[in-house]
Short mmCIF file of C-alpha atoms in Angstrom, two decimals:
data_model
loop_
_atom_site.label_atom_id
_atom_site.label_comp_id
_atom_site.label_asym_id
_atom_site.label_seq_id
_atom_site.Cartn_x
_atom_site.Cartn_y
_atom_site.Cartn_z
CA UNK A 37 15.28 -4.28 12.25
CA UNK A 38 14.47 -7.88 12.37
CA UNK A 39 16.46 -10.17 14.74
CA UNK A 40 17.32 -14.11 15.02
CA UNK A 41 18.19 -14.44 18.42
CA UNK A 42 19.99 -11.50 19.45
CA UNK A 43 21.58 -11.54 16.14
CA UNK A 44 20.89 -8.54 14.02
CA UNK A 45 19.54 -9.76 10.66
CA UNK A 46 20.54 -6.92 7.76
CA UNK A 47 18.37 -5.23 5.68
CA UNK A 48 18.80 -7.50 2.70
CA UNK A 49 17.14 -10.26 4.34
CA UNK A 50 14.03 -8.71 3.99
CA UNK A 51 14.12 -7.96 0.64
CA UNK A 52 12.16 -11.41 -1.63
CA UNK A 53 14.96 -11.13 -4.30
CA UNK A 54 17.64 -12.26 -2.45
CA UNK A 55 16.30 -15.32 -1.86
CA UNK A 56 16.30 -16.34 -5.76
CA UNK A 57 19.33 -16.57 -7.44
CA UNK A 58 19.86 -13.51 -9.58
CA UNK A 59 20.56 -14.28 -13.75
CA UNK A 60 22.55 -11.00 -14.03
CA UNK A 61 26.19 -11.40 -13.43
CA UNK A 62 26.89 -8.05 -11.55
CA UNK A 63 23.90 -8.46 -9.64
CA UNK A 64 24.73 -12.13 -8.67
CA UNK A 65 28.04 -11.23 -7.90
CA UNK A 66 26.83 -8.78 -5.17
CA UNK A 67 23.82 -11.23 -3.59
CA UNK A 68 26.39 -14.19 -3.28
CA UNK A 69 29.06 -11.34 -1.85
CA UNK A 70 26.08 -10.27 0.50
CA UNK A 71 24.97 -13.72 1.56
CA UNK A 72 28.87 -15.14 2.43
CA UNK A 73 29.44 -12.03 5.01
CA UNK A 74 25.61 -12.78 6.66
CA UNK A 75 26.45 -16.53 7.26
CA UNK A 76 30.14 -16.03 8.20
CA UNK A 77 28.64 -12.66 10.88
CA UNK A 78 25.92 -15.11 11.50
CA UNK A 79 27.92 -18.39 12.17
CA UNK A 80 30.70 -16.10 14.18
CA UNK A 81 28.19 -14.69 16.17
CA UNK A 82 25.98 -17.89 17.24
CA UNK A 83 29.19 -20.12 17.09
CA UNK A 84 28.22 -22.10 14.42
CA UNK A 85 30.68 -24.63 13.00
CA UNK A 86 28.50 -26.66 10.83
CA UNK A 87 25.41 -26.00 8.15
CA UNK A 88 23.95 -29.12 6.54
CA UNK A 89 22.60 -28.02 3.93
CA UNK A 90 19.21 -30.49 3.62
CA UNK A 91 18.71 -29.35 7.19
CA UNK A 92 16.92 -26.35 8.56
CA UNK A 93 18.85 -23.54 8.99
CA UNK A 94 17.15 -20.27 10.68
CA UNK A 95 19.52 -18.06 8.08
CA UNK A 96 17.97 -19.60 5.12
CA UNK A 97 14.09 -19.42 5.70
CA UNK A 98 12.91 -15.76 6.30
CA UNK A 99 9.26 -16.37 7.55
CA UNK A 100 8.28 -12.77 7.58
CA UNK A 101 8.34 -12.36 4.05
CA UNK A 102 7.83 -15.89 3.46
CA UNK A 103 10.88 -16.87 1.36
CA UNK A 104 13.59 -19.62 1.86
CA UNK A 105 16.61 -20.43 -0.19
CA UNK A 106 16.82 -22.85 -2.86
CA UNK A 107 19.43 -26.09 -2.28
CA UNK A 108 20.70 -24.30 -5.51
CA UNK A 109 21.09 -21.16 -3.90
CA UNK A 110 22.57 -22.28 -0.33
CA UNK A 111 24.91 -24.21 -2.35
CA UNK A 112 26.00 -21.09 -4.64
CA UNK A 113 26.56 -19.19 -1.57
CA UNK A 114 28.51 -21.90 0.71
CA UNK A 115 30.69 -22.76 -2.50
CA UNK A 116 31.89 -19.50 -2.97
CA UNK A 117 32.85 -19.30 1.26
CA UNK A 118 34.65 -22.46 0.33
CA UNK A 119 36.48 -20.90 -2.86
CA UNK A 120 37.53 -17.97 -0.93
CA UNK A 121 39.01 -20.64 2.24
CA UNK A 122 36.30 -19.55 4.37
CA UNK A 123 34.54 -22.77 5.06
CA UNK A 124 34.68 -26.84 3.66
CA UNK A 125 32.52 -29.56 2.39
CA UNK A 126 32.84 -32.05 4.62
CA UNK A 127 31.60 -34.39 2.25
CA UNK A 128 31.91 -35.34 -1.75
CA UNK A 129 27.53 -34.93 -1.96
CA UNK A 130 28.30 -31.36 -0.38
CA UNK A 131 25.49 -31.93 2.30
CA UNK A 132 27.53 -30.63 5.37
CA UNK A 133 29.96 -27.62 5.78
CA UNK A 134 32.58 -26.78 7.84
CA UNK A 135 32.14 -22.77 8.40
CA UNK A 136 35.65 -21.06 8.51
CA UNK A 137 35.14 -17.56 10.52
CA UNK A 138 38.27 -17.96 11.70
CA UNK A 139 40.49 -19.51 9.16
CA UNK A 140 42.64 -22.65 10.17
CA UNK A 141 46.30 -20.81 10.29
CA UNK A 142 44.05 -18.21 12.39
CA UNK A 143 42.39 -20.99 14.84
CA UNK A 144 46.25 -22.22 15.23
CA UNK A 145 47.25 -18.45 16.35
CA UNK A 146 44.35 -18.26 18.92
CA UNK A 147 45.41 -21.65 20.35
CA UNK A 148 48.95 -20.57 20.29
CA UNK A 149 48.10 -17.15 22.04
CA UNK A 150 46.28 -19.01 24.93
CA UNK A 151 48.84 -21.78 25.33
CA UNK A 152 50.83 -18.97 26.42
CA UNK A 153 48.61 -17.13 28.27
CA UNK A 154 48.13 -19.83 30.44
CA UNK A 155 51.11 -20.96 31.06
CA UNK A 156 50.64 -24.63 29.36
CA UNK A 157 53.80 -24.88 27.45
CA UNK A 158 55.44 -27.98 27.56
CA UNK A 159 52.59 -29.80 29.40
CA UNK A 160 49.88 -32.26 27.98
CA UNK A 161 46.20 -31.86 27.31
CA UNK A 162 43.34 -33.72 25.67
CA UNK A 163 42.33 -32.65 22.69
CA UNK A 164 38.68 -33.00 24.87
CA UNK A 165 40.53 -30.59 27.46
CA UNK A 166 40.83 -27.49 25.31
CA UNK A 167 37.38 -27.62 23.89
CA UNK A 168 35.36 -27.98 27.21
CA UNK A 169 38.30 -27.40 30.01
CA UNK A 170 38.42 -24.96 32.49
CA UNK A 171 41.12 -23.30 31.58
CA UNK A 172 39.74 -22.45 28.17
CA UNK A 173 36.64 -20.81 29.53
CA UNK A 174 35.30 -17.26 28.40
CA UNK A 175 37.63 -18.09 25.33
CA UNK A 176 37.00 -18.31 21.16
CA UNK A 177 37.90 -21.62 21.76
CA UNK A 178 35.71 -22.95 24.47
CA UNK A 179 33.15 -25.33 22.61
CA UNK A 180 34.87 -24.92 19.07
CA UNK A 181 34.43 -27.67 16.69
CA UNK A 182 36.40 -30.71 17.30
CA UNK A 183 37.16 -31.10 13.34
CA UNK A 184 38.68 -27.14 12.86
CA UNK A 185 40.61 -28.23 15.99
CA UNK A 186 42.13 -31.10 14.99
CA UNK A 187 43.32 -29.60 11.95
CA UNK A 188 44.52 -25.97 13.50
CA UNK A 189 46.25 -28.87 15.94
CA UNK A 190 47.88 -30.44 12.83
CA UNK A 191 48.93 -27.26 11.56
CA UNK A 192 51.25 -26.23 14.86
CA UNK A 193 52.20 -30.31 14.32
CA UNK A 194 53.73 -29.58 11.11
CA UNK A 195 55.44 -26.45 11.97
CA UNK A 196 56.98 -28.00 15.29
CA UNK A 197 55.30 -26.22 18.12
CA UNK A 198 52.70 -29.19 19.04
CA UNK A 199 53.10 -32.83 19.19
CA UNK A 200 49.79 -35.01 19.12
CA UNK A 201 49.93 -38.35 20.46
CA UNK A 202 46.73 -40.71 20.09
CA UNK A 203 45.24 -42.50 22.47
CA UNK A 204 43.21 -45.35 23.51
CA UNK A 205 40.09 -43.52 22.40
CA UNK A 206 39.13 -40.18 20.39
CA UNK A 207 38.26 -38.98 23.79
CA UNK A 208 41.64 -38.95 25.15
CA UNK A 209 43.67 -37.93 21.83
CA UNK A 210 46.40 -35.64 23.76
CA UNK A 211 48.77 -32.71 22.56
CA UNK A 212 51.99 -31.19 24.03
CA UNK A 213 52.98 -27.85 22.94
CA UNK A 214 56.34 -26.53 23.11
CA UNK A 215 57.10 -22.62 22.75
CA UNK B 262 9.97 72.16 -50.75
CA UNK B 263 12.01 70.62 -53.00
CA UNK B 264 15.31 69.11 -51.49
CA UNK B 265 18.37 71.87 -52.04
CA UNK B 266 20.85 70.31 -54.46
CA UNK B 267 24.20 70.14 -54.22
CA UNK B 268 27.90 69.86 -51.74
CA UNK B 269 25.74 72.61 -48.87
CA UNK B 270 23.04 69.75 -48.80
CA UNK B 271 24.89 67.21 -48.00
CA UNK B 272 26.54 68.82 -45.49
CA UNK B 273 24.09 69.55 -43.27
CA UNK B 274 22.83 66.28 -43.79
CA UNK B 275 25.99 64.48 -42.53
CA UNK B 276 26.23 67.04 -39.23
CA UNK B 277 22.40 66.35 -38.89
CA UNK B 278 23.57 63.04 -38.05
CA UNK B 279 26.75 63.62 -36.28
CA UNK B 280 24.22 65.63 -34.14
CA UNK B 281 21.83 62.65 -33.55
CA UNK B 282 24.34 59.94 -32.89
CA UNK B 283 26.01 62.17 -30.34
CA UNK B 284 22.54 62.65 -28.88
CA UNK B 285 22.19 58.46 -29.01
CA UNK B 286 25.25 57.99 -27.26
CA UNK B 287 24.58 60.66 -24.96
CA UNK B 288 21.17 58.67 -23.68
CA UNK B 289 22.94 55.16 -24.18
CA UNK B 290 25.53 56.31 -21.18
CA UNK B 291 23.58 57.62 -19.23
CA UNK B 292 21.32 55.12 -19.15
CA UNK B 293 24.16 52.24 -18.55
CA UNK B 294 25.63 54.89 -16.36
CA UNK B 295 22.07 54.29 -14.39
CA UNK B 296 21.99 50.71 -15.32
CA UNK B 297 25.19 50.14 -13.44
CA UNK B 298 24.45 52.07 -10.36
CA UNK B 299 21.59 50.13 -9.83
CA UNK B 300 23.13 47.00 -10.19
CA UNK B 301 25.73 47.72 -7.83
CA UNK B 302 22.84 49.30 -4.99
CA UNK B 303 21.19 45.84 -6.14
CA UNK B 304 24.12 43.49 -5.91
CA UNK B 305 24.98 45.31 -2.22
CA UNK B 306 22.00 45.04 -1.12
CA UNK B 307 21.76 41.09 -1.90
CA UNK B 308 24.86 40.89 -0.23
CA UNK B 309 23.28 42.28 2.82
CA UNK B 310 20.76 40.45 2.80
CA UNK B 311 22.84 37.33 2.15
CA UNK B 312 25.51 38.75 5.12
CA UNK B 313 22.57 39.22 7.54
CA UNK B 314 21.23 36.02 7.10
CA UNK B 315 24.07 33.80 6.73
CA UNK B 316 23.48 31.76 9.41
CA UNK B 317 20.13 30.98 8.19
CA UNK B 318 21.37 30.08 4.69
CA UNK B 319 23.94 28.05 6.36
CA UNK B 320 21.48 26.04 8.71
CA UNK B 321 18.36 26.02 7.62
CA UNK B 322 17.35 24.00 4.25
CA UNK B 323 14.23 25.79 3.71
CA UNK B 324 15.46 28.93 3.62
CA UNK B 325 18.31 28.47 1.17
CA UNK B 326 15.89 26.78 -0.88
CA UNK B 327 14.36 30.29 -0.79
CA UNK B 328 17.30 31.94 -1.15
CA UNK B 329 18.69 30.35 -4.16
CA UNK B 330 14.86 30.45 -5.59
CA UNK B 331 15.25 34.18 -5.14
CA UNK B 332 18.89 34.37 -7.06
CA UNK B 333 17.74 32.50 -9.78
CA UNK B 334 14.78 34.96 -10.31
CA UNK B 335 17.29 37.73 -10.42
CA UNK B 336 20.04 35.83 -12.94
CA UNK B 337 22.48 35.39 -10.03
CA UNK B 338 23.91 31.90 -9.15
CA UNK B 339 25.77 31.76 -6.05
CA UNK B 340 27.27 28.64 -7.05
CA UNK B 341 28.57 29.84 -10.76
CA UNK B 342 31.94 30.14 -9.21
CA UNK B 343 34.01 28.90 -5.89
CA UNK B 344 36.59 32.36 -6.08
CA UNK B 345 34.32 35.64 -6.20
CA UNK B 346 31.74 37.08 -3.31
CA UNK B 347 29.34 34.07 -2.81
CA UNK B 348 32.06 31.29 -1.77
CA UNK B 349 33.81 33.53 0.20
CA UNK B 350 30.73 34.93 2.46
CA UNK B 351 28.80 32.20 2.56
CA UNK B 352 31.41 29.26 2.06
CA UNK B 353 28.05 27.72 -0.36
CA UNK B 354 29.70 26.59 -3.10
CA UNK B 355 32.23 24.35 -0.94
CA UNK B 356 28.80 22.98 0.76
CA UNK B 357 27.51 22.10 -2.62
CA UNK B 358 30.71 20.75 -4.18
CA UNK B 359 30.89 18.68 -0.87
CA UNK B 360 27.58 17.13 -1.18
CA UNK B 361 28.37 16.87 -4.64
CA UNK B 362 31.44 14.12 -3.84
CA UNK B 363 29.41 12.82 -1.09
CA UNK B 364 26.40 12.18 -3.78
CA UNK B 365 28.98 10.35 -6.23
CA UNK B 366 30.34 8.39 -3.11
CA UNK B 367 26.85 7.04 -2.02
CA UNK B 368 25.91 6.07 -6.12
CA UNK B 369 29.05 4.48 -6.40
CA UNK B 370 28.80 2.45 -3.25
CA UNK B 371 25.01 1.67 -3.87
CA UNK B 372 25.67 0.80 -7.90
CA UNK B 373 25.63 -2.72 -7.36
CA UNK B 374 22.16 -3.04 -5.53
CA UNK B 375 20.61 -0.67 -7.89
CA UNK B 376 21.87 -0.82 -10.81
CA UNK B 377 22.87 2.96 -10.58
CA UNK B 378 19.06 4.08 -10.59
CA UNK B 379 18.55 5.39 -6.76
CA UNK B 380 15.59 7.30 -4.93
CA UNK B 381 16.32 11.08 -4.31
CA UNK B 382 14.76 10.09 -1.04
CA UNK B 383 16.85 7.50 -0.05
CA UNK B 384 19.66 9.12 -1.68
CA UNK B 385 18.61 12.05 1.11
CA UNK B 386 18.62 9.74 3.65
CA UNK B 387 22.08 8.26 3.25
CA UNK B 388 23.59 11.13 2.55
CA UNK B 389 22.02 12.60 5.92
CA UNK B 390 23.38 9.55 7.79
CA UNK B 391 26.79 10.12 6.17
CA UNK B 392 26.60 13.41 7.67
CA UNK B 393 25.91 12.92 11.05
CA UNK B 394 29.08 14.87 12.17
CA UNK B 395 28.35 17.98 9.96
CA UNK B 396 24.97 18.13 11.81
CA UNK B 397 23.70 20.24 9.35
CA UNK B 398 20.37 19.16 7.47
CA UNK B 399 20.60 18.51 3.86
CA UNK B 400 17.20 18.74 1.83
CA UNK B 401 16.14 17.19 -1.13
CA UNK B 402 16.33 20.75 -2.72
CA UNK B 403 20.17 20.66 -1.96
CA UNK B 404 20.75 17.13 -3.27
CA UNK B 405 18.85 17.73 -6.42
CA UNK B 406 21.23 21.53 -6.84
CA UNK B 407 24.49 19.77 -5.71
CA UNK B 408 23.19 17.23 -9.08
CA UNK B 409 22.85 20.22 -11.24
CA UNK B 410 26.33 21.33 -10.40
CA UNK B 411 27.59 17.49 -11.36
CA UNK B 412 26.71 18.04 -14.83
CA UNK B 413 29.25 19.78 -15.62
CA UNK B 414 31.76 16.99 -15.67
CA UNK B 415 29.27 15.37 -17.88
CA UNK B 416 29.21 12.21 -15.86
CA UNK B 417 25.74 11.56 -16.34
CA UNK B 418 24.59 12.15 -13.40
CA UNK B 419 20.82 13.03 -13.64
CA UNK B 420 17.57 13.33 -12.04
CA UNK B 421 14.80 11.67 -13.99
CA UNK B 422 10.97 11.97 -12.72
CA UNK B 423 9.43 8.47 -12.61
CA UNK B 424 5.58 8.90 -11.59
CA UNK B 425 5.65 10.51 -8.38
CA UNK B 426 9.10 10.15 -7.84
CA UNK B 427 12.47 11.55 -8.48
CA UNK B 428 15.18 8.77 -9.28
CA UNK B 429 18.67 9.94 -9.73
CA UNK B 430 20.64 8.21 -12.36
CA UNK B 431 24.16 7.48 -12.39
CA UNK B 432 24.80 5.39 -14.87
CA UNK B 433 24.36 6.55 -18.60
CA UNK B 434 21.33 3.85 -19.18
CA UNK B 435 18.81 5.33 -21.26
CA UNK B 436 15.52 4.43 -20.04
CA UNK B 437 12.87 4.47 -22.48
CA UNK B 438 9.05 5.26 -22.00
CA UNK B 439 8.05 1.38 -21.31
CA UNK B 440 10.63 1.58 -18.85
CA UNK B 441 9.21 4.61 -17.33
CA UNK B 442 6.07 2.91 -17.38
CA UNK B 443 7.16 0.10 -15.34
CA UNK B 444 9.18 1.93 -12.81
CA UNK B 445 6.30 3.97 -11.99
CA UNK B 446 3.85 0.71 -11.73
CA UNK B 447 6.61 -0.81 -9.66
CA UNK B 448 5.97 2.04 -7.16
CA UNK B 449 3.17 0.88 -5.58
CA UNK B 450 4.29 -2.68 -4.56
CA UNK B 451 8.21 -2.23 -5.14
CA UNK B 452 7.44 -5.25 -7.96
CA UNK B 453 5.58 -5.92 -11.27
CA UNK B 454 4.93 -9.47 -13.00
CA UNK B 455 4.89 -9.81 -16.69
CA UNK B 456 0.96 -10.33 -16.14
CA UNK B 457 0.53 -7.11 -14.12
CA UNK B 458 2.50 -5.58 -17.15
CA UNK B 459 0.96 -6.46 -19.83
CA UNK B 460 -2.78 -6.20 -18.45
CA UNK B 461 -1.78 -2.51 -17.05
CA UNK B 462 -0.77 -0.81 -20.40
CA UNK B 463 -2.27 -3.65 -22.50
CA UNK B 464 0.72 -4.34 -24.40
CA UNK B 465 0.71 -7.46 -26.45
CA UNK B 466 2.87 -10.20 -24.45
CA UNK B 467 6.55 -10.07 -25.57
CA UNK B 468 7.00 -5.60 -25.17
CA UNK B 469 6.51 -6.18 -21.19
CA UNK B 470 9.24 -9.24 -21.41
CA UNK B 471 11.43 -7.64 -23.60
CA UNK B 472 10.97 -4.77 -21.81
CA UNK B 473 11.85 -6.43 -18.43
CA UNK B 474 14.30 -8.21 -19.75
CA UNK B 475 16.28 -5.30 -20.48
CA UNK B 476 15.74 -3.43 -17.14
CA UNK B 477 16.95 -7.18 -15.50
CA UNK B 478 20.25 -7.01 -17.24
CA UNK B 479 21.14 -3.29 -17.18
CA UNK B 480 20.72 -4.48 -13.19
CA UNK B 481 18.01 -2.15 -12.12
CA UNK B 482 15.42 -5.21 -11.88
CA UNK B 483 15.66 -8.54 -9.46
CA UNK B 484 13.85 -11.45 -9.95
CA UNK B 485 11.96 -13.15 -7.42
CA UNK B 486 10.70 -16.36 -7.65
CA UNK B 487 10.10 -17.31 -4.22
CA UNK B 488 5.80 -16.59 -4.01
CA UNK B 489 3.52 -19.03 -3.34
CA UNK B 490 2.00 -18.65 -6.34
CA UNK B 491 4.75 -19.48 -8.61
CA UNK B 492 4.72 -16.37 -10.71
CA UNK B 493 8.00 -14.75 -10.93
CA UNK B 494 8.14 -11.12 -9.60
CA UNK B 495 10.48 -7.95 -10.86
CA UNK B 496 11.53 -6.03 -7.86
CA UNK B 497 13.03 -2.70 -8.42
CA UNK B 498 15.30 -1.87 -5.52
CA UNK B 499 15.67 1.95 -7.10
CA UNK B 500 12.02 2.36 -6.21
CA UNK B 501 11.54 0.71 -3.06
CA UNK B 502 13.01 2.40 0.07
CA UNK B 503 15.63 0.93 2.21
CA UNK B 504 16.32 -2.12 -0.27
CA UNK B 505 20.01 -1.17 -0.49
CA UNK B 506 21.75 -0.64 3.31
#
């Protein structure tokens, strides 16, 4: 079985077809079905947030059998993540995406869960705080992206259980929750 | 002597025959009679030989391959029926039906990457895997009987010889010879190209695309188009091992 890291690469991957987008409907339908759950396993498992799609991407070159996808191809297969809510283009070209493994409603949960679990109701932290703090350690949400943040941040906003105030700079944006 | 005229003639005549068929009946019975007693020291002595070595039937793949080789020579199919002698002893036809469902499960599952055309190999291997809890060994021989027995609900299941190997088909595509001819090229890399094709049988260009073509859309072909050199390649996951996971 080959690996990327200590990410376990599935059999697909080694197979030349899958790297050129299939005419047949049926057996598109089950490459781009194949290639969403490898770069959302992929992204979960290495923490990715981000794929620009004109840069190079260890998922999308396969150097043992010498194939690599087609801007065609990663585009196919990051549209349909994005149709199905699992990831955004962060841009109108469609050059960068945001990868969704956890959608935003779910991001909100996990924040919500360790809010309580730590015993930070009702108190203030940086936006900078929850990404990189202490108290987030050993947690899903220790070095998530800033963007998915934001929003799953703007989510609890609307529904009443966080309050974001802005501050002088990005770096100190803060947010009270409330339980 | 000439034949005595008359009602006395006829008589004996007709008892002559009364005699005779009485006589042919006679032997008939007693040869069924025989017939029958045979059969039945036959039939108990199969089932002693299938009682004594049940275990071995049960666990070891050679040996029923043997066994059932040995049934069929004699006209007796252990799996004819589930009710009866066979099922109950040996509990064989519930292991065949069983693979049987397990066999539809892994085509089913496997359609998409295939195209419904899969390797009695790998077919062997998955359903193995599958199987892990049974721990009991499951040969080729007892995939390709537990396809036999799938017939019957005329789903189309089949097992179709492609050059060396045995494919087994689940979907009612009917491959013709060209096809045949490419699967069995395919073998040796896991892909043709139209060149290969064509050069190969010597077919005038157009019967290898056309040809292709069709084997693309029924979904049994992929194209590749990723080589250095350019020239687009028909990979046949049915044919290449461990292309579907």
């Amino acid at each position: 079985m080959q690996k990327l890291g200590d990410f376990k690469l599935p059999q697909f991957f080694n197979y030349p077809p899958y790297f050129t987008l299939q005419p047949v409907r049926d057996t598109r339908e089950k490459q781009v079905q194949l290639w969403k759950e490898l770069i959302l396993d992929y992204c979960r498992n290495q923490k990715i947030f981000v794929i620009g799609i004109e840069e190079e991407f260890p998922l999308f070159t396969n150097q043992v059998i010498e194939r690599f996808l087609s801007h065609e191809a990663k585009e196919t297969f990051l549209s349909a993540l994005v149709s199905e809510g699992r990831a955004e283009w962060m841009d109108k070209g469609h050059k960068r995406c945001l990868i969704l493994w956890h959608r935003i409603q779910e991001w909100a949960d996990i924040i919500m869960r360790f809010v309580k679990e730590t015993g930070l109701e009702d108190s203030v932290m940086t936006i900078e705080e929850i990404r990189s703090g202490i108290e987030s350690r050993g947690t899903e949400l220790h070095g998530m992206d800033r963007t998915i943040l934001t929003r799953a941040l703007k989510l609890l906003e609307q529904k009443g259980k966080a309050a974001i105030f802005k501050g002088s700079s990005a770096d100190d944006e803060g947010v009270k929750f409330s339980a | 002597m000439r034949k005595r005229p008359g009602i006395g003639g006829l008589q004996t005549a007709a008892a002559a025959r009364d005699q005779y068929r009485l006589l042919g009946e006679n032997v008939a019975k007693i040869r069924t009679d025989l017939m029958k007693e045979q059969l039945t020291t036959f039939r108990s002595q199969l089932e002693d030989f299938a009682r004594n070595h049940k275990n071995d039937i049960r666990k070891n793949p050679a040996f029923r391959s043997q066994f059932h080789e040995m049934c069929a020579k004699i006209g007796v199919d252990p799996l004819a029926s589930n009710k009866g002698f066979w099922a109950e002893l040996l509990g064989i036809g519930d292991f065949y039906y069983e693979l049987g469902v397990q066999i539809v499960d892994i085509c089913l599952a496997t359609r998409s990457l295939n195209g419904g055309l899969i390797n009695l190999q790998e077919l062997c291997t998955l359903l193995c895997q599958r199987r892990k809890a049974a721990r009991d060994f499951v040969s080729e021989d007892d995939c390709l009987r537990a396809i036999s027995k799938l017939k019957v609900l005329g789903s189309g299941f089949e097992v179709i010889s492609v050059g060396k190997k045995k494919l087994v088909r689940s979907v009612p595509t009917e491959l013709n010879k060209d096809h045949n001819e490419i699967l069995e090229l395919a073998q040796a890399q896991g892909y043709v190209t139209v060149e290969e094709v064509e050069r190969r049988f010597s077919w005038p260009s157009g019967r290898a695309t056309d040809a292709l073509e069709t084997l693309l859309e029924e979904g049994l072909a992929m194209i590749d188009d990723g080589h250095r050199d350019c020239k687009r390649r028909y990979w046949f996951p049915c044919v290449s091992v461990s292309a579907s996971a």
